[in-house]
PDB file of C-alpha atoms in Angstrom:
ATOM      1  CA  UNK A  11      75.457 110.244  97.993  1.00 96.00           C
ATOM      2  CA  UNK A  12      75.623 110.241 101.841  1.00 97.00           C
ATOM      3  CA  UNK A  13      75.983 106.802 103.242  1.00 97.00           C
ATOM      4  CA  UNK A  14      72.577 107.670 105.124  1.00 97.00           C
ATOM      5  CA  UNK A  15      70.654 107.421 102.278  1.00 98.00           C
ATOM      6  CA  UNK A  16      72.638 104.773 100.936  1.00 98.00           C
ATOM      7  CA  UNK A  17      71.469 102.468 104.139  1.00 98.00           C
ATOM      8  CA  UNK A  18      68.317 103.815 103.895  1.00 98.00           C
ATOM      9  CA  UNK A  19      67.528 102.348  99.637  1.00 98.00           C
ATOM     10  CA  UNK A  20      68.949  98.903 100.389  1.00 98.00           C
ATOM     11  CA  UNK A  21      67.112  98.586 103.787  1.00 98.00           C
ATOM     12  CA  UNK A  22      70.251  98.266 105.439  1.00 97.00           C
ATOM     13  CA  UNK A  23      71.593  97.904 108.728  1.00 97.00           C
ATOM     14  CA  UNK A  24      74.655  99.698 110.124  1.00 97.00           C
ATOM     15  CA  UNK A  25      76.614  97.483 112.040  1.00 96.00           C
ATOM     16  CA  UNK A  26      79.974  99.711 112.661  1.00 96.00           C
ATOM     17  CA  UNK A  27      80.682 103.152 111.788  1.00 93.00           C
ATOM     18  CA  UNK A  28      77.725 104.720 112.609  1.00 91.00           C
ATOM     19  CA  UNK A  29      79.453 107.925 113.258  1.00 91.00           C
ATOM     20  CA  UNK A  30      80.291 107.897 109.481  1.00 91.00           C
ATOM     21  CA  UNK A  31      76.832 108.305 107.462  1.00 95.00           C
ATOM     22  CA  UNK A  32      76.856 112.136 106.804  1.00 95.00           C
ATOM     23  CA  UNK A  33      79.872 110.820 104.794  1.00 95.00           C
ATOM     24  CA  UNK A  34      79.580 110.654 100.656  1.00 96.00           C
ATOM     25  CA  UNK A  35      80.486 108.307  98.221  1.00 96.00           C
ATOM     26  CA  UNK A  36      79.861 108.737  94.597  1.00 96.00           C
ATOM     27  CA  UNK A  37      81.470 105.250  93.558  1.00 97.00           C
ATOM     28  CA  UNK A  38      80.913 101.171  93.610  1.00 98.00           C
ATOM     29  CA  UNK A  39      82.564  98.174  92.619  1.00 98.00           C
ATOM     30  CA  UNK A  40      80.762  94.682  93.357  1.00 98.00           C
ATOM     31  CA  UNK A  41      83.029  91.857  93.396  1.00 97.00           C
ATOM     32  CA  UNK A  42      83.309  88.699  95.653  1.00 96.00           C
ATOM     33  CA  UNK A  43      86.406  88.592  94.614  1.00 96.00           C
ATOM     34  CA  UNK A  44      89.581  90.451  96.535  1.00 96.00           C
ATOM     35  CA  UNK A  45      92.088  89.932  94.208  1.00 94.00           C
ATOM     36  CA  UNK A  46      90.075  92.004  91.877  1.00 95.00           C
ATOM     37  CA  UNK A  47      88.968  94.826  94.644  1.00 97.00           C
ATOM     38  CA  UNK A  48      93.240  95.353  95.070  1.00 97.00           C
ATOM     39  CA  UNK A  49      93.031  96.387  91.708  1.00 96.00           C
ATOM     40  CA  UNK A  50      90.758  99.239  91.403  1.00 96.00           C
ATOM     41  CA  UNK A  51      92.618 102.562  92.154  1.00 93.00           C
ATOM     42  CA  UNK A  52      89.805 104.709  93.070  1.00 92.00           C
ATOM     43  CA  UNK A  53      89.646 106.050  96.623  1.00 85.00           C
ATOM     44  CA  UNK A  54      86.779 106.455  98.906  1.00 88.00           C
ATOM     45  CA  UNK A  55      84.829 103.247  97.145  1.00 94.00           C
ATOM     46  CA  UNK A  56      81.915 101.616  97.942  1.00 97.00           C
ATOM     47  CA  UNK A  57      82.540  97.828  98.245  1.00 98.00           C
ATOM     48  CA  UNK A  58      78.871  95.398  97.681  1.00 98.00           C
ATOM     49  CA  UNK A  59      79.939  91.699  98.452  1.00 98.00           C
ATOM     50  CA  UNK A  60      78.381  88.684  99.459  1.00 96.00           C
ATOM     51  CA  UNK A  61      82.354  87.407 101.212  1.00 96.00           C
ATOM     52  CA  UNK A  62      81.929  87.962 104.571  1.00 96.00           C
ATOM     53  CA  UNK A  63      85.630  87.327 105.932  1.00 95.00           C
ATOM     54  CA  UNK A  64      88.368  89.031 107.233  1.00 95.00           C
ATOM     55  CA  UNK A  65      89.649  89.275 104.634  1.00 96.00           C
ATOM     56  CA  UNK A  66      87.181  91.488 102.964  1.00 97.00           C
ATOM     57  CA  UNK A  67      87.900  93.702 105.556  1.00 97.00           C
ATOM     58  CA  UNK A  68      91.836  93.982 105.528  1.00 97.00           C
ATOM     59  CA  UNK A  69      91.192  94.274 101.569  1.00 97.00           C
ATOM     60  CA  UNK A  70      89.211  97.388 102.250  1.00 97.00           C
ATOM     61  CA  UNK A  71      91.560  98.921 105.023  1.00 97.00           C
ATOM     62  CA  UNK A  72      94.756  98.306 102.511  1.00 97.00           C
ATOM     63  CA  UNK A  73      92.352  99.855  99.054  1.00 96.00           C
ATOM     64  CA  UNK A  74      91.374 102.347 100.969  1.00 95.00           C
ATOM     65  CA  UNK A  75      87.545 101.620 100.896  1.00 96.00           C
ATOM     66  CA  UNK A  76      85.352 103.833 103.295  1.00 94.00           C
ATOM     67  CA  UNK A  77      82.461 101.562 102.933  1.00 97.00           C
ATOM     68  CA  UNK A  78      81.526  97.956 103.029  1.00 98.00           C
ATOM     69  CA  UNK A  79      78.086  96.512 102.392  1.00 98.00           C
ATOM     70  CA  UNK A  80      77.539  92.795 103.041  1.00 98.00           C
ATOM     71  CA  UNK A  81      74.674  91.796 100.932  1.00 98.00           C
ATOM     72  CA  UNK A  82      72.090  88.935 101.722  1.00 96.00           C
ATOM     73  CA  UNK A  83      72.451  89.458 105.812  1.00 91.00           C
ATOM     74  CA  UNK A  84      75.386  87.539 106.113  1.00 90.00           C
ATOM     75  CA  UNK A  85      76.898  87.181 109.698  1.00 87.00           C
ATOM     76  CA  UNK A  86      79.635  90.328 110.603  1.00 96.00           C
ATOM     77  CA  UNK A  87      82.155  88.708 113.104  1.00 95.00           C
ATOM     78  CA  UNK A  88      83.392  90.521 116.562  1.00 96.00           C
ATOM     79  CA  UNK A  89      86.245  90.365 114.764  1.00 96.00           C
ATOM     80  CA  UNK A  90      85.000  91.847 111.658  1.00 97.00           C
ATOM     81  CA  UNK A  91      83.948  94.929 113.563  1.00 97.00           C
ATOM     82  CA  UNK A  92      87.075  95.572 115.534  1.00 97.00           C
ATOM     83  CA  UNK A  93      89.231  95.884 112.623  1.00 96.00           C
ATOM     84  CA  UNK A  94      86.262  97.785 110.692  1.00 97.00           C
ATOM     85  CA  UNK A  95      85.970  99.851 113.663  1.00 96.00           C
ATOM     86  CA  UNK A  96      89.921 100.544 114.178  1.00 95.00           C
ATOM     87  CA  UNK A  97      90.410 101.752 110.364  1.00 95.00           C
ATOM     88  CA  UNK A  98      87.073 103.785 110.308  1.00 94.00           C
ATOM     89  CA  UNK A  99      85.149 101.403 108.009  1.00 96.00           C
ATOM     90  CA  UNK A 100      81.588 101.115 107.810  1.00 97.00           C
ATOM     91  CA  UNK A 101      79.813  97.862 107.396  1.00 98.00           C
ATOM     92  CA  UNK A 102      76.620  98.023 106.504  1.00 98.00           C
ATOM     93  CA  UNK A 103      74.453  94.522 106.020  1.00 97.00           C
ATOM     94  CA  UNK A 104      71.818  94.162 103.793  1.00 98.00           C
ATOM     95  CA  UNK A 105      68.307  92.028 103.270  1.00 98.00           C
ATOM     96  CA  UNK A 106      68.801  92.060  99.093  1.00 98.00           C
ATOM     97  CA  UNK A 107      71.140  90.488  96.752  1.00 97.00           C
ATOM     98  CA  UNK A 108      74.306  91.911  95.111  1.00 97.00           C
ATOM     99  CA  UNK A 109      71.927  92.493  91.765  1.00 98.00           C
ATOM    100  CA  UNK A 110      69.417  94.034  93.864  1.00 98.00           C
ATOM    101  CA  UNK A 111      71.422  96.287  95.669  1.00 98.00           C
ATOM    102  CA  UNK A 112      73.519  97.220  92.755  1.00 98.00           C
ATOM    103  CA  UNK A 113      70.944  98.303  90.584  1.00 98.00           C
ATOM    104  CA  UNK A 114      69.433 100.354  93.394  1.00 98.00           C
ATOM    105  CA  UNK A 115      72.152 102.309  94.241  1.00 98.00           C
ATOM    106  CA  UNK A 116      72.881 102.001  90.119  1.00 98.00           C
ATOM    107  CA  UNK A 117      69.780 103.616  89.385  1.00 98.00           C
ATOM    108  CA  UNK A 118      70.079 106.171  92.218  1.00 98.00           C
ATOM    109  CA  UNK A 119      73.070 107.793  90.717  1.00 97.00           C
ATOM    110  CA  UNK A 120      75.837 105.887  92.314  1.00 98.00           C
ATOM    111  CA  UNK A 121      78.508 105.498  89.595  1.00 97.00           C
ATOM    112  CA  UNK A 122      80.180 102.270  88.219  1.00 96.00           C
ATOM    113  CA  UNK A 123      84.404 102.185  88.441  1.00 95.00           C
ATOM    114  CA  UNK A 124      84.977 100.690  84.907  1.00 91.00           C
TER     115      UNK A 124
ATOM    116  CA  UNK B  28     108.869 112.834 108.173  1.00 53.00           C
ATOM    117  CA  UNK B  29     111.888 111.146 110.293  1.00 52.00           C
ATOM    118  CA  UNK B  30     115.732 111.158 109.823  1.00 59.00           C
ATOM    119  CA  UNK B  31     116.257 107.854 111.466  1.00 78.00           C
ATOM    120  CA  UNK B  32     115.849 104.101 109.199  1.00 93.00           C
ATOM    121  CA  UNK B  33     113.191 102.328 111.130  1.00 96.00           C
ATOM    122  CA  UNK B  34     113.128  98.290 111.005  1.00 97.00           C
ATOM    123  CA  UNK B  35     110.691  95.655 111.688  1.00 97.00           C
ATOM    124  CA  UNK B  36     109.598  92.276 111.508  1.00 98.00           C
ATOM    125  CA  UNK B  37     106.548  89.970 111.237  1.00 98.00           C
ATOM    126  CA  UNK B  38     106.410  86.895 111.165  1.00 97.00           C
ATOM    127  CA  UNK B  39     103.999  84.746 108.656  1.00 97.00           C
ATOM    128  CA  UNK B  40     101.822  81.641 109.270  1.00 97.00           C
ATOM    129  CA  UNK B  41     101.023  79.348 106.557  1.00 96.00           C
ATOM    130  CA  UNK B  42      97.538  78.900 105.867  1.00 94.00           C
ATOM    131  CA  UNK B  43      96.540  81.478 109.099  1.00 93.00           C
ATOM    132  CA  UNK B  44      93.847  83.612 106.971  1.00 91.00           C
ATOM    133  CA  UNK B  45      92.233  85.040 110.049  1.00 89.00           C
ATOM    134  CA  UNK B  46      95.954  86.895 111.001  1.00 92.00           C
ATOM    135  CA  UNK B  47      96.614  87.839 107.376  1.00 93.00           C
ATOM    136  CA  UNK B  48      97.167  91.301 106.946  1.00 95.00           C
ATOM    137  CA  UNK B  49      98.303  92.398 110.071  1.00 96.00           C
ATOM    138  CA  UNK B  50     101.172  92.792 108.913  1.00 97.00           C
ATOM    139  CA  UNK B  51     100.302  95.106 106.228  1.00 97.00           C
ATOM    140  CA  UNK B  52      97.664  96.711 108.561  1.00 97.00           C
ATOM    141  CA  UNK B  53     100.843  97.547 110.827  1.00 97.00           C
ATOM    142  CA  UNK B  54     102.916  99.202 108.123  1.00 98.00           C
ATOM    143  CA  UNK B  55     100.264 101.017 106.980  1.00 97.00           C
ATOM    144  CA  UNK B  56      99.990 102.694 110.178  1.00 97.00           C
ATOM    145  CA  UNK B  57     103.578 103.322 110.637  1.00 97.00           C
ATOM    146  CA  UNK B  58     103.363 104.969 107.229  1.00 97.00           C
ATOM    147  CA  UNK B  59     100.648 107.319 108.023  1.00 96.00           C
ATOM    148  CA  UNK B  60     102.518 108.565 111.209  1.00 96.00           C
ATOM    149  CA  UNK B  61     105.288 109.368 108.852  1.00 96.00           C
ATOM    150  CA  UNK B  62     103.184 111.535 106.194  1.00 96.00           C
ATOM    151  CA  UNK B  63     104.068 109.705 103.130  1.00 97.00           C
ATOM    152  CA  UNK B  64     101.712 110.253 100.491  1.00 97.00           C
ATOM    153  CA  UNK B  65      98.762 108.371 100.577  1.00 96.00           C
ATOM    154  CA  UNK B  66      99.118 107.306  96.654  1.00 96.00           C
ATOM    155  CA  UNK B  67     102.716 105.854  97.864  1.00 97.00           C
ATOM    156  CA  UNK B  68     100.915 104.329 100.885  1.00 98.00           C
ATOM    157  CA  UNK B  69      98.068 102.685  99.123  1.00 97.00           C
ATOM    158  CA  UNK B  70     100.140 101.010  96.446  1.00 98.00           C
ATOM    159  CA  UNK B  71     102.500  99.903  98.979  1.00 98.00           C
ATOM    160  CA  UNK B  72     100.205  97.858 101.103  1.00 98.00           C
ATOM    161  CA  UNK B  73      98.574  96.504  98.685  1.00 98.00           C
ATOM    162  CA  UNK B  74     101.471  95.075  97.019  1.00 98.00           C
ATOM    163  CA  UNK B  75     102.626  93.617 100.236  1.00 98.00           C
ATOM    164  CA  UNK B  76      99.150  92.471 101.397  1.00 97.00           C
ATOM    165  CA  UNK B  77      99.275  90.453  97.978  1.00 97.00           C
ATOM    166  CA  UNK B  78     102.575  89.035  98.599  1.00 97.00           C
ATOM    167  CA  UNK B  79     101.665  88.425 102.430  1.00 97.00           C
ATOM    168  CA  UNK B  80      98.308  86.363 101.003  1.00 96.00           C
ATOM    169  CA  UNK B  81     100.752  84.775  98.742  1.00 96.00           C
ATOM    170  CA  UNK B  82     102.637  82.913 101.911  1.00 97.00           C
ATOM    171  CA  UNK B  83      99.703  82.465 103.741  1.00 96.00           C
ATOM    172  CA  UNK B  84      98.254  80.601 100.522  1.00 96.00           C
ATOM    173  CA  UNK B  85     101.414  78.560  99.892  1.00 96.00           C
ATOM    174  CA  UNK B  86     103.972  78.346 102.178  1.00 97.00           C
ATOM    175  CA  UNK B  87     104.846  76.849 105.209  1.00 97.00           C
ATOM    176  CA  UNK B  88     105.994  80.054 107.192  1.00 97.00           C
ATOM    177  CA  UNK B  89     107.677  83.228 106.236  1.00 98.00           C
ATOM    178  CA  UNK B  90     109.105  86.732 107.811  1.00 98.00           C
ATOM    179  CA  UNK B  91     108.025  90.189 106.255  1.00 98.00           C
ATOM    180  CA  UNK B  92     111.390  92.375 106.890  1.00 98.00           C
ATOM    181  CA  UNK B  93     110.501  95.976 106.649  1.00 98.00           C
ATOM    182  CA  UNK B  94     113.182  99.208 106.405  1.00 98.00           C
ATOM    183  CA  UNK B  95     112.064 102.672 105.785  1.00 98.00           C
ATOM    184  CA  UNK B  96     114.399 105.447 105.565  1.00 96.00           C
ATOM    185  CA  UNK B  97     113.522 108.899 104.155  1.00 94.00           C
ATOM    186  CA  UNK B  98     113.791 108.065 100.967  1.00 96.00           C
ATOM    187  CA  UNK B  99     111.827 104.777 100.180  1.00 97.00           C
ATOM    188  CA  UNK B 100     110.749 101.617 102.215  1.00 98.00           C
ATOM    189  CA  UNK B 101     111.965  98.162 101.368  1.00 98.00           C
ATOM    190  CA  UNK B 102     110.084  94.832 102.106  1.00 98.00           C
ATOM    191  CA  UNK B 103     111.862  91.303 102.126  1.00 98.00           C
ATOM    192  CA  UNK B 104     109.195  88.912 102.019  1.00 98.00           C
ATOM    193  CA  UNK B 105     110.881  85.050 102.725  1.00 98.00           C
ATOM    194  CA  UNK B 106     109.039  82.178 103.040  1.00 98.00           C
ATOM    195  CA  UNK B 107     109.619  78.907 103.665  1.00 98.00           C
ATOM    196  CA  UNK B 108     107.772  77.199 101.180  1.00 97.00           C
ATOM    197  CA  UNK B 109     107.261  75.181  97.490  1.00 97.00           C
ATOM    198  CA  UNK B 110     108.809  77.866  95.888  1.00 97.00           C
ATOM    199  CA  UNK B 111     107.647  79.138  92.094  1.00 96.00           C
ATOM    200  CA  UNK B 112     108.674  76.435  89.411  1.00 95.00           C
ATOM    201  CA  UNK B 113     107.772  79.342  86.453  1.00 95.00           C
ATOM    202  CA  UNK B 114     107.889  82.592  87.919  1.00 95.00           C
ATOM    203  CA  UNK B 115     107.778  83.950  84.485  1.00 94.00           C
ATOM    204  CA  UNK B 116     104.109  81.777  83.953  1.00 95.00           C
ATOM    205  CA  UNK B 117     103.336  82.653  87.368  1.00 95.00           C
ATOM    206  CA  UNK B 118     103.051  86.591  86.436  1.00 93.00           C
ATOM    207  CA  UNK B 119     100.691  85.959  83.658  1.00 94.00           C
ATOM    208  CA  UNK B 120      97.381  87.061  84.986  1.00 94.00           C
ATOM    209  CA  UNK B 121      94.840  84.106  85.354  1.00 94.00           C
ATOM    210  CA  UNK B 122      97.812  81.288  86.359  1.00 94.00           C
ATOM    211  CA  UNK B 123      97.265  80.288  89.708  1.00 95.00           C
ATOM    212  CA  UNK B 124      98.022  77.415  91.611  1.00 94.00           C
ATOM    213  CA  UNK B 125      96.089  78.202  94.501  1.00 94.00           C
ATOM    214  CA  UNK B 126      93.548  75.886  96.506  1.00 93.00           C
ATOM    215  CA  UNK B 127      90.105  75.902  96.697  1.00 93.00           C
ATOM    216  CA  UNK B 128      89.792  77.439 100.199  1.00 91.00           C
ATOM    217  CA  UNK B 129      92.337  80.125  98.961  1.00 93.00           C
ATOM    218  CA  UNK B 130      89.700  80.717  96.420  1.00 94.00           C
ATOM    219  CA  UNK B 131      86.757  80.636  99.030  1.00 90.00           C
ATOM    220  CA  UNK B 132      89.208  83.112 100.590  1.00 91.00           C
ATOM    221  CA  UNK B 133      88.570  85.823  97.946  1.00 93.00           C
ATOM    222  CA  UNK B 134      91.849  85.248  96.332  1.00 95.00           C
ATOM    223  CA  UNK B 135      93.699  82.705  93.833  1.00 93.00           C
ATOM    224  CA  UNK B 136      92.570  84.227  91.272  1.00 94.00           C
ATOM    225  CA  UNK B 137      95.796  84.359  89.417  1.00 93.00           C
ATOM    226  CA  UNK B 138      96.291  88.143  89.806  1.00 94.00           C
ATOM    227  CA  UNK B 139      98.327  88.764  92.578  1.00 94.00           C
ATOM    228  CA  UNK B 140     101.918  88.442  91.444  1.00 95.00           C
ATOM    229  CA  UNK B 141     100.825  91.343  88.405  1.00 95.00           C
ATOM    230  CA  UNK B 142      99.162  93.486  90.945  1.00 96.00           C
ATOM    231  CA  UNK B 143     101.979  93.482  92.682  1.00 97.00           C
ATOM    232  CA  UNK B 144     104.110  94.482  89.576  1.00 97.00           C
ATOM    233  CA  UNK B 145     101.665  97.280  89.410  1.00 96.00           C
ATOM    234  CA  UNK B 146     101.706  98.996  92.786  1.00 98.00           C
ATOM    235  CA  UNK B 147     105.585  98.104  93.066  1.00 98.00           C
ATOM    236  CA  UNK B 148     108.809 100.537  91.659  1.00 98.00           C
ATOM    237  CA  UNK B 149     110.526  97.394  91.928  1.00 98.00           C
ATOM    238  CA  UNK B 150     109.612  94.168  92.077  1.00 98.00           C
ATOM    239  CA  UNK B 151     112.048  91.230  92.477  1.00 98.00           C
ATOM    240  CA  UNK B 152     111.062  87.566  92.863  1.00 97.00           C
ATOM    241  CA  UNK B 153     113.303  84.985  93.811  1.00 97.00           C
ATOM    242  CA  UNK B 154     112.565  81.101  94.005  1.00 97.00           C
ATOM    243  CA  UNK B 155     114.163  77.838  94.474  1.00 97.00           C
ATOM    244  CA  UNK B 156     111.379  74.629  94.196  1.00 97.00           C
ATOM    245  CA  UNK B 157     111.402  72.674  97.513  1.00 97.00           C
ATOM    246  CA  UNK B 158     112.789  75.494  99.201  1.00 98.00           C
ATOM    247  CA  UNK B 159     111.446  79.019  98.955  1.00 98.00           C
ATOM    248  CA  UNK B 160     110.233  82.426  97.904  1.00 98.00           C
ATOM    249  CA  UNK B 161     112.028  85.492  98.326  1.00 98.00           C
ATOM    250  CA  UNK B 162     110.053  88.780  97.108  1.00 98.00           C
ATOM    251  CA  UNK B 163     111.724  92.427  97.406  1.00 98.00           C
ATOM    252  CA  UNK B 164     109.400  95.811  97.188  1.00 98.00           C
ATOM    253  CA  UNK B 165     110.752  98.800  96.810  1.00 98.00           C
ATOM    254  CA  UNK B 166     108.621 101.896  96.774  1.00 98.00           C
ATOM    255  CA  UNK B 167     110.246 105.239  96.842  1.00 98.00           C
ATOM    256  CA  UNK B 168     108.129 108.428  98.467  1.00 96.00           C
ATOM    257  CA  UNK B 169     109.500 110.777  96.362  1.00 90.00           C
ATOM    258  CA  UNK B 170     109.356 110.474  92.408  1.00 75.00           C
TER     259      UNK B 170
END
């Protein structure tokens, strides 16, 4: 699924990378938890979580991960962004929960990594 | 991919989230210019961002020693730290000794040092309590 439409089911707003939504992903893993993101070997994921950090970040640049949505409008720092913006990241925020926004992209086809 | 052995060094802040993975960030780049394979890549920087969190989470201060050479890179992780009482108990997945604002962090979760293990061709952990940690990676480009 093109990251376009992706932004577009979870009402979301692009907030680096905007040069990046003709791109696809096809996968997801949900997790607040980093330790558990470093795990997953799939490339070209779709991260959903609700830790807005660095961190979260720098997990997705060393995993790999083309694609970060922040659910429940948390606050993206300047800092955020550069490092987002220097490893080609998007960050996308959205309005809904991490339940919402899974089952949304869940329903539309988006597939599960375990 | 280069004939020359390239060397670096970071150095480590205890309890510095907001720098964490710079380090990691760096080599990654420097590993890209050199066309290794992005499997190799991936599983080395994650392994190292672990054991980079890992300092940041319990020691004092530490240096990341990097050498690539056309074979394989090694990382010397050294802290200056607590050290690991039970490195054995500390590689079972779910042991952690980690803070809460490690945890609020997204990590002390008790997987690290078996992540690590994972994305590593070798692995060596070294420890004295009071003193320090000393963690080797070895990852080789070519299998």
């Amino acid at each position: 699924m093109k990251i376009l439409d992706i932004v577009d089911l979870i009402k979301g707003t692009v907030v680096s990378g905007s040069d990046n939504l003709e791109k696809t992903v096809d996968m997801a893993f949900a997790s607040d938890l980093m330790s558990d993101v470093l795990t997953v070997k799939t490339d070209n994921l779709l991260l959903l979580t609700g830790l807005v950090n660095i961190q979260a970040i720098r997990t997705a640049e060393m995993a790999d991960i083309s694609c970060v949505v922040f659910v429940r409008n948390k606050k993206v720092t300047e800092e955020m962004i550069r490092i987002a913006r220097e490893n080609k990241i998007t960050i996308i925020q959205s309005p809904y929960s991490m339940f919402k926004v899974s089952g949304i992209l869940f329903s539309a086809g988006i597939k599960p990594v375990f | 991919m280069t004939t020359e052995k390239m060397h670096f060094e970071y150095p480590v802040e205890g309890g510095n989230f907001s720098a964490a993975g710079f380090p990691s960030s760096q080599v990654k780049k420097t590993l890209k210019q050199l066309n290794v394979d992005g499997n190799v890549i991936k599983r080395t920087v994650v392994a190292l961002y672990e054991a980079e969190v890992n300092i940041v989470a319990h020691a004092f201060k530490g240096v990341i020693a990097v050498d690539i050479d056309t074979e394989k890179i090694h990382i010397r992780l050294t802290d200056e730290g607590p050290g690991i009482p039970d490195i054995k108990k500390a590689m079972e997945i779910g042991y952690s000794t980690a803070t809460p604002e490690v945890r609020e962090m997204g990590f002390g979760a008790g997987m690290g040092l078996s992540n690590m293990k994972t994305n590593a061709d070798s692995l060596v952990i070294t420890s004295e309590v009071g003193k320090g940690t000393i963690v080797e990676i070895i990852n080789y480009f070519h299998k």
